[in-house]
């Protein structure tokens, strides 16, 4: 099976712009979660989607949003980018019946 | 408020010796714990997990110990190999039977030297 695929791999944006990141989960996985990794902060949970519904949400402002499509693919959107949004954004998928997450390689977002 | 803490940012161990990575948590609701390994330019990969009903779980060279009263867990790697050099993240959650949010520590960079 192919692993979790995230696109694009790298992204450079300027303050105030918006960005959309994409994630294709492992075939058959119905749950997709998003995490933000910054130096010194570890991985911070953003949200989780299961069968097109947001099932869990972390403590991020409303500028961060996501959605999941019927084929389980997911997108994450960040509006009005701030310098502090520069981070590695990781997507993870799971079957939905346990806590074992499979991560993609991430999208490295730089906000200038 | 960091609910999962890995107080050692880095650790260096000789090949063949034991590596011990530590993790502390503050939230008593956590009942399921996981360790992930991350190489540069790759996403984290699952290593081993443990439920709060156990105090030890073993998988090959990797063993995780859980001390609930101390809210402490540790990952032992024996024997350590150069390929184990990576960043190790401890994660915790309240297990619900479905994938839910994991709370991660900030990671420990392990370097295994020859």
Tab-separated table of C-alpha atoms in Angstrom:
chain	number	residue	atom	x	y	z
A	1	UNK	CA	0.000	0.000	0.000
A	2	UNK	CA	1.130	3.513	-0.692
A	3	UNK	CA	1.793	5.626	2.376
A	4	UNK	CA	0.287	8.948	3.380
A	5	UNK	CA	0.985	11.527	0.674
A	6	UNK	CA	1.170	15.241	1.369
A	7	UNK	CA	1.448	17.994	-1.210
A	8	UNK	CA	3.151	20.299	-1.708
A	9	UNK	CA	6.372	19.352	0.041
A	10	UNK	CA	7.508	22.969	0.484
A	11	UNK	CA	5.604	26.222	0.357
A	12	UNK	CA	6.609	29.870	0.741
A	13	UNK	CA	3.934	32.461	1.382
A	14	UNK	CA	3.790	36.041	2.634
A	15	UNK	CA	1.896	37.421	5.595
A	16	UNK	CA	-1.797	37.888	4.985
A	17	UNK	CA	-2.034	35.259	2.250
A	18	UNK	CA	-3.914	32.009	2.572
A	19	UNK	CA	-2.712	28.496	1.897
A	20	UNK	CA	-4.239	25.078	1.246
A	21	UNK	CA	-2.397	21.857	2.018
A	22	UNK	CA	-3.438	18.459	0.738
A	23	UNK	CA	-3.273	14.973	2.218
A	24	UNK	CA	-4.083	11.588	0.705
A	25	UNK	CA	-4.394	8.901	3.379
A	26	UNK	CA	-3.446	5.251	3.129
A	27	UNK	CA	-6.030	3.368	1.097
A	28	UNK	CA	-8.808	2.166	3.363
A	29	UNK	CA	-8.034	4.608	6.164
A	30	UNK	CA	-11.017	6.760	7.046
A	31	UNK	CA	-9.499	8.985	9.717
A	32	UNK	CA	-7.185	11.887	8.885
A	33	UNK	CA	-5.521	14.054	11.510
A	34	UNK	CA	-3.416	17.184	11.123
A	35	UNK	CA	-0.535	18.273	13.336
A	36	UNK	CA	1.706	21.335	13.411
A	37	UNK	CA	5.358	20.873	14.318
A	38	UNK	CA	7.479	23.823	15.366
A	39	UNK	CA	10.939	23.807	16.974
A	40	UNK	CA	10.644	23.497	20.733
A	41	UNK	CA	6.882	22.820	20.659
A	42	UNK	CA	6.732	19.272	19.442
A	43	UNK	CA	3.668	18.240	17.480
A	44	UNK	CA	0.479	20.144	18.218
A	45	UNK	CA	-2.859	18.597	17.276
A	46	UNK	CA	-4.957	20.665	14.867
A	47	UNK	CA	-7.993	18.523	14.036
A	48	UNK	CA	-9.189	15.084	13.025
A	49	UNK	CA	-11.685	14.105	10.359
A	50	UNK	CA	-13.543	10.837	10.038
A	51	UNK	CA	-16.023	10.086	7.276
A	52	UNK	CA	-16.072	13.740	6.197
A	53	UNK	CA	-16.904	14.981	9.717
A	54	UNK	CA	-14.620	16.819	12.094
A	55	UNK	CA	-14.437	14.504	15.080
A	56	UNK	CA	-11.849	16.291	17.215
A	57	UNK	CA	-10.335	19.742	17.345
A	58	UNK	CA	-7.229	21.215	18.959
A	59	UNK	CA	-6.664	24.687	20.355
A	60	UNK	CA	-5.913	26.627	17.207
A	61	UNK	CA	-7.622	29.842	16.028
A	62	UNK	CA	-10.400	29.768	13.472
A	63	UNK	CA	-7.918	30.744	10.728
A	64	UNK	CA	-7.043	27.060	10.643
A	65	UNK	CA	-9.705	24.924	9.017
A	66	UNK	CA	-9.957	21.641	7.245
A	67	UNK	CA	-12.230	19.310	5.390
A	68	UNK	CA	-12.401	15.739	4.251
A	69	UNK	CA	-13.798	14.432	1.012
A	70	UNK	CA	-15.786	11.277	0.339
A	71	UNK	CA	-12.616	9.484	-0.797
A	72	UNK	CA	-11.036	10.313	2.608
A	73	UNK	CA	-8.597	12.817	1.105
A	74	UNK	CA	-8.254	15.882	3.287
A	75	UNK	CA	-7.285	19.504	2.884
A	76	UNK	CA	-6.170	21.998	5.472
A	77	UNK	CA	-6.527	25.730	4.959
A	78	UNK	CA	-4.856	28.573	6.805
A	79	UNK	CA	-6.150	32.060	6.118
A	80	UNK	CA	-4.504	35.417	6.856
A	81	UNK	CA	-1.100	33.850	7.385
A	82	UNK	CA	1.096	35.084	10.214
A	83	UNK	CA	4.857	34.713	10.638
A	84	UNK	CA	4.232	32.299	13.514
A	85	UNK	CA	2.427	29.905	11.183
A	86	UNK	CA	5.780	28.877	9.727
A	87	UNK	CA	6.006	25.201	10.596
A	88	UNK	CA	6.001	21.646	9.349
A	89	UNK	CA	2.407	20.512	8.867
A	90	UNK	CA	1.957	16.785	9.223
A	91	UNK	CA	-1.001	14.718	8.155
A	92	UNK	CA	-1.652	11.288	9.621
A	93	UNK	CA	-4.173	8.630	8.763
A	94	UNK	CA	-5.536	5.650	10.627
A	95	UNK	CA	-8.185	3.017	10.208
A	96	UNK	CA	-10.244	4.908	12.733
A	97	UNK	CA	-10.467	2.041	15.166
A	98	UNK	CA	-7.228	2.530	17.094
A	99	UNK	CA	-4.688	5.182	17.991
A	100	UNK	CA	-1.931	4.023	15.653
A	101	UNK	CA	-1.283	6.889	13.272
A	102	UNK	CA	0.648	6.731	10.023
A	103	UNK	CA	2.239	10.058	9.146
A	104	UNK	CA	3.104	11.657	5.838
A	105	UNK	CA	6.399	13.480	5.282
A	106	UNK	CA	4.763	16.823	5.862
A	107	UNK	CA	4.498	20.191	4.157
A	108	UNK	CA	7.115	22.730	5.239
A	109	UNK	CA	5.417	26.137	5.230
A	110	UNK	CA	7.488	29.296	5.436
A	111	UNK	CA	5.683	32.612	5.950
A	112	UNK	CA	7.750	35.683	5.055
B	1	UNK	CA	0.888	24.008	29.494
B	2	UNK	CA	3.022	21.072	28.373
B	3	UNK	CA	1.093	17.973	29.433
B	4	UNK	CA	3.719	15.616	28.026
B	5	UNK	CA	7.332	16.447	28.754
B	6	UNK	CA	10.572	15.073	27.448
B	7	UNK	CA	13.133	16.900	29.517
B	8	UNK	CA	16.199	15.665	27.668
B	9	UNK	CA	16.466	17.338	24.271
B	10	UNK	CA	19.329	15.062	23.271
B	11	UNK	CA	21.056	11.824	24.207
B	12	UNK	CA	24.245	10.216	22.947
B	13	UNK	CA	24.838	6.471	23.375
B	14	UNK	CA	27.501	4.111	22.126
B	15	UNK	CA	26.532	1.366	19.692
B	16	UNK	CA	25.619	-1.828	21.518
B	17	UNK	CA	24.727	-0.070	24.755
B	18	UNK	CA	21.269	0.625	26.159
B	19	UNK	CA	19.436	3.833	25.251
B	20	UNK	CA	16.885	5.063	27.788
B	21	UNK	CA	14.525	7.835	26.751
B	22	UNK	CA	12.253	9.354	29.371
B	23	UNK	CA	8.853	10.984	29.289
B	24	UNK	CA	6.658	12.521	31.999
B	25	UNK	CA	2.991	13.461	31.816
B	26	UNK	CA	0.749	15.534	34.014
B	27	UNK	CA	-2.764	14.664	32.831
B	28	UNK	CA	-4.094	11.744	34.886
B	29	UNK	CA	-6.779	11.121	32.248
B	30	UNK	CA	-4.167	9.806	29.825
B	31	UNK	CA	-4.383	6.031	29.624
B	32	UNK	CA	-2.622	5.155	26.387
B	33	UNK	CA	0.939	6.031	25.472
B	34	UNK	CA	2.933	5.761	22.272
B	35	UNK	CA	6.468	6.301	21.051
B	36	UNK	CA	7.254	7.586	17.577
B	37	UNK	CA	10.579	7.883	15.797
B	38	UNK	CA	11.321	10.635	13.292
B	39	UNK	CA	14.123	10.864	10.769
B	40	UNK	CA	14.901	14.208	9.080
B	41	UNK	CA	12.614	15.037	6.139
B	42	UNK	CA	10.258	12.187	7.050
B	43	UNK	CA	7.096	11.955	9.104
B	44	UNK	CA	7.104	10.221	12.499
B	45	UNK	CA	6.765	6.443	12.433
B	46	UNK	CA	5.056	4.417	15.132
B	47	UNK	CA	7.388	2.382	17.335
B	48	UNK	CA	5.576	0.926	20.310
B	49	UNK	CA	2.629	1.646	22.578
B	50	UNK	CA	1.400	0.753	26.044
B	51	UNK	CA	-1.955	0.834	27.770
B	52	UNK	CA	-2.276	1.989	31.355
B	53	UNK	CA	-3.403	-1.486	32.384
B	54	UNK	CA	0.146	-2.697	31.742
B	55	UNK	CA	3.475	-1.594	33.132
B	56	UNK	CA	5.669	-3.035	30.401
B	57	UNK	CA	5.443	-3.779	26.704
B	58	UNK	CA	8.185	-5.328	24.625
B	59	UNK	CA	8.784	-5.482	20.882
B	60	UNK	CA	12.159	-6.789	19.811
B	61	UNK	CA	14.867	-4.381	20.898
B	62	UNK	CA	12.293	-1.870	22.154
B	63	UNK	CA	10.659	-1.968	25.585
B	64	UNK	CA	8.384	0.659	27.073
B	65	UNK	CA	7.901	0.891	30.841
B	66	UNK	CA	5.028	2.745	32.462
B	67	UNK	CA	4.969	3.966	36.068
B	68	UNK	CA	1.466	5.318	36.596
B	69	UNK	CA	2.003	6.523	40.132
B	70	UNK	CA	4.952	8.636	38.985
B	71	UNK	CA	3.267	9.563	35.691
B	72	UNK	CA	6.434	8.496	33.954
B	73	UNK	CA	7.281	6.282	31.030
B	74	UNK	CA	10.523	5.284	29.446
B	75	UNK	CA	11.663	3.680	26.220
B	76	UNK	CA	14.587	1.262	26.357
B	77	UNK	CA	16.478	0.314	23.216
B	78	UNK	CA	18.811	-2.639	23.607
B	79	UNK	CA	21.229	-2.946	21.923
B	80	UNK	CA	21.386	0.487	20.341
B	81	UNK	CA	22.307	0.624	16.657
B	82	UNK	CA	23.484	3.536	14.479
B	83	UNK	CA	20.204	3.322	12.539
B	84	UNK	CA	18.366	4.205	15.748
B	85	UNK	CA	19.745	7.752	15.539
B	86	UNK	CA	16.617	9.889	15.193
B	87	UNK	CA	14.261	12.103	17.173
B	88	UNK	CA	11.965	10.162	19.478
B	89	UNK	CA	8.577	11.546	20.457
B	90	UNK	CA	6.484	10.364	23.355
B	91	UNK	CA	2.711	10.776	22.924
B	92	UNK	CA	-0.290	10.263	25.178
B	93	UNK	CA	-4.051	10.164	24.848
B	94	UNK	CA	-7.213	9.067	26.523
B	95	UNK	CA	-8.046	5.916	24.632
B	96	UNK	CA	-11.536	5.847	23.192
B	97	UNK	CA	-11.160	2.980	20.739
B	98	UNK	CA	-10.965	5.370	17.847
B	99	UNK	CA	-8.187	7.579	16.599
B	100	UNK	CA	-8.293	10.738	18.649
B	101	UNK	CA	-5.906	13.537	19.389
B	102	UNK	CA	-2.458	12.653	20.605
B	103	UNK	CA	-0.537	14.985	22.885
B	104	UNK	CA	3.147	14.862	21.994
B	105	UNK	CA	6.271	15.734	23.895
B	106	UNK	CA	8.902	17.972	22.336
B	107	UNK	CA	11.150	15.050	21.399
B	108	UNK	CA	14.565	13.678	22.313
B	109	UNK	CA	17.280	13.495	19.682
B	110	UNK	CA	19.140	10.202	20.049
B	111	UNK	CA	22.573	9.815	18.536
B	112	UNK	CA	24.120	6.358	18.509
B	113	UNK	CA	27.865	6.555	18.037
B	114	UNK	CA	30.201	3.883	16.754
